[in-house]
Amino acid sequence: MSAITKAVLFDLGGVLERVVAAPQIEAWTRGQIPSDEFWHRWLAAQSVRLYETGKIGTLEFCEHVVDELEIRVSPQEFKYGFLTWLAGPYEGAAQLVGEVRTAGYKVASFSNSNEAHWPIMERHQDTMSIFDANFPSHQLGICKPDREAFAEVAKRWGIAPANILFLDDNEVNCDGARAAGMQAERALEVAGARTALVRRGILK
């Protein structure tokens, strides 16, 4: 018997928020590292994990990440570009979340974020208004794709993992959610999220 979905947990970047890092990454790495490989390295990088779990600040992060990922710019230049990666919500993002809430489901966000990006994301997504709760990783102290991170979100939200559907644009994060007992679907942008929600019977 399949679990009853009572809540939908949204990733932000790549699902509701546009991320425009690719051109800079191409320039910074001189085209020597394909985009997919770069993001794989990013997810595994120690400096990224420390930053996205709130254990180091922005300046220290910028100093370390350029070396760890072989980004051929100064920490200052990296920081300037890094702050421009978030390009605002996809069209229909807030409407989609509102439809899920109107349909009777709890809604929250869970994003690997940091002290520099989170205030931008909060403003772009109007997170305090459209979500019942928000779980940015740097405030949790743990991050995706770790199973423990999803378990902590469910605990803080007060909803059993089996009753939560998680939507993320990265399959490895969906795997982490499933390992914690959640339902999960990979969803690219608002259109992909809507397709997943319709397939699950949450939206019509």
Tab-separated table of C-alpha atoms in Angstrom:
chain	number	residue	atom	x	y	z
A	1	MET	CA	0.000	0.000	0.000
A	2	SER	CA	1.487	3.357	-1.012
A	3	ALA	CA	2.000	6.088	1.580
A	4	ILE	CA	-0.465	8.956	1.804
A	5	THR	CA	1.105	12.248	0.809
A	6	LYS	CA	0.357	15.027	3.281
A	7	ALA	CA	3.126	17.482	2.431
A	8	VAL	CA	5.320	18.574	-0.465
A	9	LEU	CA	8.938	19.577	0.104
A	10	PHE	CA	10.415	21.704	-2.690
A	11	ASP	CA	14.036	22.189	-3.629
A	12	LEU	CA	14.518	25.787	-4.800
A	13	GLY	CA	17.457	26.117	-7.219
A	14	GLY	CA	16.652	24.373	-10.490
A	15	VAL	CA	13.027	23.751	-9.520
A	16	LEU	CA	11.542	27.101	-8.489
A	17	GLU	CA	14.599	29.366	-8.825
A	18	ARG	CA	16.664	29.972	-11.968
A	19	VAL	CA	20.386	29.303	-11.529
A	20	VAL	CA	22.596	30.850	-14.213
A	21	ALA	CA	26.057	29.611	-13.292
A	22	ALA	CA	26.982	27.717	-16.471
A	23	PRO	CA	28.530	30.582	-18.520
A	24	GLN	CA	30.739	31.629	-15.626
A	25	ILE	CA	31.818	28.082	-14.870
A	26	GLU	CA	32.787	27.636	-18.528
A	27	ALA	CA	34.876	30.799	-18.402
A	28	TRP	CA	36.401	30.127	-14.991
A	29	THR	CA	37.522	26.592	-15.862
A	30	ARG	CA	38.631	27.624	-19.389
A	31	GLY	CA	36.272	24.974	-20.731
A	32	GLN	CA	38.467	22.215	-19.319
A	33	ILE	CA	35.782	20.797	-17.017
A	34	PRO	CA	32.379	19.865	-18.517
A	35	SER	CA	29.413	21.362	-16.673
A	36	ASP	CA	28.076	17.989	-15.448
A	37	GLU	CA	31.482	17.054	-14.077
A	38	PHE	CA	31.849	20.431	-12.382
A	39	TRP	CA	28.543	20.027	-10.536
A	40	HIS	CA	29.496	16.500	-9.502
A	41	ARG	CA	32.707	17.909	-8.030
A	42	TRP	CA	30.774	20.770	-6.435
A	43	LEU	CA	28.475	18.397	-4.559
A	44	ALA	CA	31.456	16.431	-3.257
A	45	ALA	CA	33.731	19.381	-2.442
A	46	GLN	CA	34.636	19.752	1.220
A	47	SER	CA	34.629	23.549	1.035
A	48	VAL	CA	31.113	23.543	-0.422
A	49	ARG	CA	29.785	21.173	2.233
A	50	LEU	CA	31.367	23.221	5.024
A	51	TYR	CA	29.852	26.403	3.614
A	52	GLU	CA	26.424	24.957	2.963
A	53	THR	CA	26.263	23.571	6.507
A	54	GLY	CA	27.180	26.927	8.025
A	55	LYS	CA	30.582	25.869	9.321
A	56	ILE	CA	32.613	28.474	7.408
A	57	GLY	CA	31.830	31.976	6.206
A	58	THR	CA	31.732	33.419	2.710
A	59	LEU	CA	35.279	34.775	2.583
A	60	GLU	CA	36.827	31.515	3.790
A	61	PHE	CA	34.658	29.559	1.374
A	62	CYS	CA	35.732	31.651	-1.618
A	63	GLU	CA	39.398	31.269	-0.697
A	64	HIS	CA	39.172	27.479	-0.497
A	65	VAL	CA	36.735	26.603	-3.272
A	66	VAL	CA	38.775	28.201	-6.056
A	67	ASP	CA	41.689	25.914	-5.158
A	68	GLU	CA	39.677	22.788	-4.512
A	69	LEU	CA	37.741	22.979	-7.784
A	70	GLU	CA	40.561	24.458	-9.868
A	71	ILE	CA	38.622	27.630	-10.618
A	72	ARG	CA	41.123	29.946	-12.249
A	73	VAL	CA	40.043	33.251	-10.761
A	74	SER	CA	40.787	35.091	-7.548
A	75	PRO	CA	38.569	34.526	-4.486
A	76	GLN	CA	37.290	38.086	-4.916
A	77	GLU	CA	36.315	37.521	-8.552
A	78	PHE	CA	34.673	34.222	-7.645
A	79	LYS	CA	32.610	35.900	-4.910
A	80	TYR	CA	31.420	38.613	-7.294
A	81	GLY	CA	30.255	36.025	-9.823
A	82	PHE	CA	28.862	33.643	-7.216
A	83	LEU	CA	26.464	36.312	-5.971
A	84	THR	CA	24.924	36.583	-9.455
A	85	TRP	CA	24.083	32.885	-9.855
A	86	LEU	CA	20.488	33.246	-8.630
A	87	ALA	CA	18.411	34.852	-11.379
A	88	GLY	CA	14.957	34.939	-9.806
A	89	PRO	CA	11.965	32.606	-9.735
A	90	TYR	CA	10.774	30.669	-12.743
A	91	GLU	CA	7.477	31.952	-14.087
A	92	GLY	CA	4.629	30.396	-12.149
A	93	ALA	CA	6.737	29.266	-9.175
A	94	ALA	CA	4.684	30.945	-6.447
A	95	GLN	CA	1.453	29.996	-8.210
A	96	LEU	CA	2.451	26.329	-8.246
A	97	VAL	CA	3.243	26.284	-4.528
A	98	GLY	CA	-0.029	28.078	-3.854
A	99	GLU	CA	-1.988	25.494	-5.817
A	100	VAL	CA	-0.454	22.690	-3.761
A	101	ARG	CA	-1.326	24.500	-0.543
A	102	THR	CA	-4.889	25.186	-1.769
A	103	ALA	CA	-5.224	21.477	-2.561
A	104	GLY	CA	-4.777	20.807	1.163
A	105	TYR	CA	-1.095	19.940	1.455
A	106	LYS	CA	1.594	21.425	3.684
A	107	VAL	CA	4.417	23.030	1.677
A	108	ALA	CA	8.024	23.744	2.618
A	109	SER	CA	11.399	24.376	1.002
A	110	PHE	CA	14.641	22.489	1.568
A	111	SER	CA	17.609	23.895	-0.272
A	112	ASN	CA	21.359	23.529	0.002
A	113	SER	CA	22.084	27.178	0.618
A	114	ASN	CA	24.484	29.513	2.389
A	115	GLU	CA	24.724	32.867	4.115
A	116	ALA	CA	25.264	34.731	0.827
A	117	HIS	CA	22.583	33.089	-1.327
A	118	TRP	CA	19.799	32.501	1.191
A	119	PRO	CA	18.778	36.169	1.666
A	120	ILE	CA	18.580	36.506	-2.134
A	121	MET	CA	16.510	33.328	-2.386
A	122	GLU	CA	14.185	34.454	0.418
A	123	ARG	CA	13.508	37.693	-1.428
A	124	HIS	CA	13.067	36.099	-4.857
A	125	GLN	CA	10.721	33.373	-3.636
A	126	ASP	CA	8.956	35.351	-0.884
A	127	THR	CA	9.615	32.253	1.198
A	128	MET	CA	7.962	33.496	4.376
A	129	SER	CA	4.664	33.953	2.534
A	130	ILE	CA	4.386	31.005	0.162
A	131	PHE	CA	5.771	28.217	2.385
A	132	ASP	CA	4.672	26.855	5.757
A	133	ALA	CA	8.334	26.272	6.651
A	134	ASN	CA	11.830	26.695	5.179
A	135	PHE	CA	14.880	24.529	5.795
A	136	PRO	CA	18.043	26.095	4.302
A	137	SER	CA	20.973	23.742	4.857
A	138	HIS	CA	23.319	26.306	6.401
A	139	GLN	CA	20.798	26.860	9.186
A	140	LEU	CA	20.160	23.129	9.654
A	141	GLY	CA	23.882	22.383	9.899
A	142	ILE	CA	23.512	19.409	7.521
A	143	CYS	CA	22.859	19.242	3.795
A	144	LYS	CA	21.581	17.170	0.888
A	145	PRO	CA	22.043	14.463	-0.207
A	146	ASP	CA	22.693	13.077	3.301
A	147	ARG	CA	19.902	10.883	4.629
A	148	GLU	CA	20.308	12.536	8.023
A	149	ALA	CA	19.456	15.921	6.530
A	150	PHE	CA	16.101	14.698	5.253
A	151	ALA	CA	15.379	12.956	8.552
A	152	GLU	CA	16.083	16.214	10.399
A	153	VAL	CA	13.779	18.180	8.099
A	154	ALA	CA	10.943	15.710	8.712
A	155	LYS	CA	11.557	15.851	12.464
A	156	ARG	CA	11.534	19.653	12.585
A	157	TRP	CA	8.495	19.832	10.325
A	158	GLY	CA	6.655	17.317	12.484
A	159	ILE	CA	5.572	15.190	9.533
A	160	ALA	CA	6.429	11.512	9.031
A	161	PRO	CA	8.945	11.060	6.183
A	162	ALA	CA	6.635	8.612	4.391
A	163	ASN	CA	3.987	11.345	4.118
A	164	ILE	CA	6.352	13.836	2.425
A	165	LEU	CA	6.913	14.120	-1.327
A	166	PHE	CA	10.271	15.742	-2.136
A	167	LEU	CA	10.930	17.422	-5.505
A	168	ASP	CA	14.502	18.143	-6.601
A	169	ASP	CA	16.328	18.623	-9.908
A	170	ASN	CA	19.188	16.339	-8.848
A	171	GLU	CA	18.621	12.575	-8.697
A	172	VAL	CA	21.276	12.045	-6.013
A	173	ASN	CA	19.265	14.289	-3.694
A	174	CYS	CA	16.125	12.309	-4.468
A	175	ASP	CA	18.035	9.159	-3.523
A	176	GLY	CA	18.921	10.734	-0.178
A	177	ALA	CA	15.278	11.591	0.467
A	178	ARG	CA	14.190	8.043	-0.343
A	179	ALA	CA	16.858	6.647	1.990
A	180	ALA	CA	15.245	8.701	4.774
A	181	GLY	CA	11.821	7.234	3.964
A	182	MET	CA	10.383	10.072	1.894
A	183	GLN	CA	8.738	9.855	-1.489
A	184	ALA	CA	10.806	11.694	-4.108
A	185	GLU	CA	10.669	12.726	-7.751
A	186	ARG	CA	13.241	14.432	-9.919
A	187	ALA	CA	11.727	17.636	-11.296
A	188	LEU	CA	13.317	20.168	-13.620
A	189	GLU	CA	11.927	23.683	-13.309
A	190	VAL	CA	8.296	24.562	-12.610
A	191	ALA	CA	6.998	22.557	-15.572
A	192	GLY	CA	8.710	19.410	-14.334
A	193	ALA	CA	7.448	19.951	-10.809
A	194	ARG	CA	3.886	20.401	-12.062
A	195	THR	CA	4.138	17.207	-14.134
A	196	ALA	CA	5.311	15.267	-11.077
A	197	LEU	CA	2.536	16.694	-8.904
A	198	VAL	CA	-0.113	15.815	-11.465
A	199	ARG	CA	1.302	12.313	-11.858
A	200	ARG	CA	1.080	11.877	-8.095
A	201	GLY	CA	-2.530	13.061	-8.053
A	202	ILE	CA	-1.741	16.135	-5.951
A	203	LEU	CA	-2.740	18.537	-8.708
A	204	LYS	CA	-5.130	18.057	-11.600
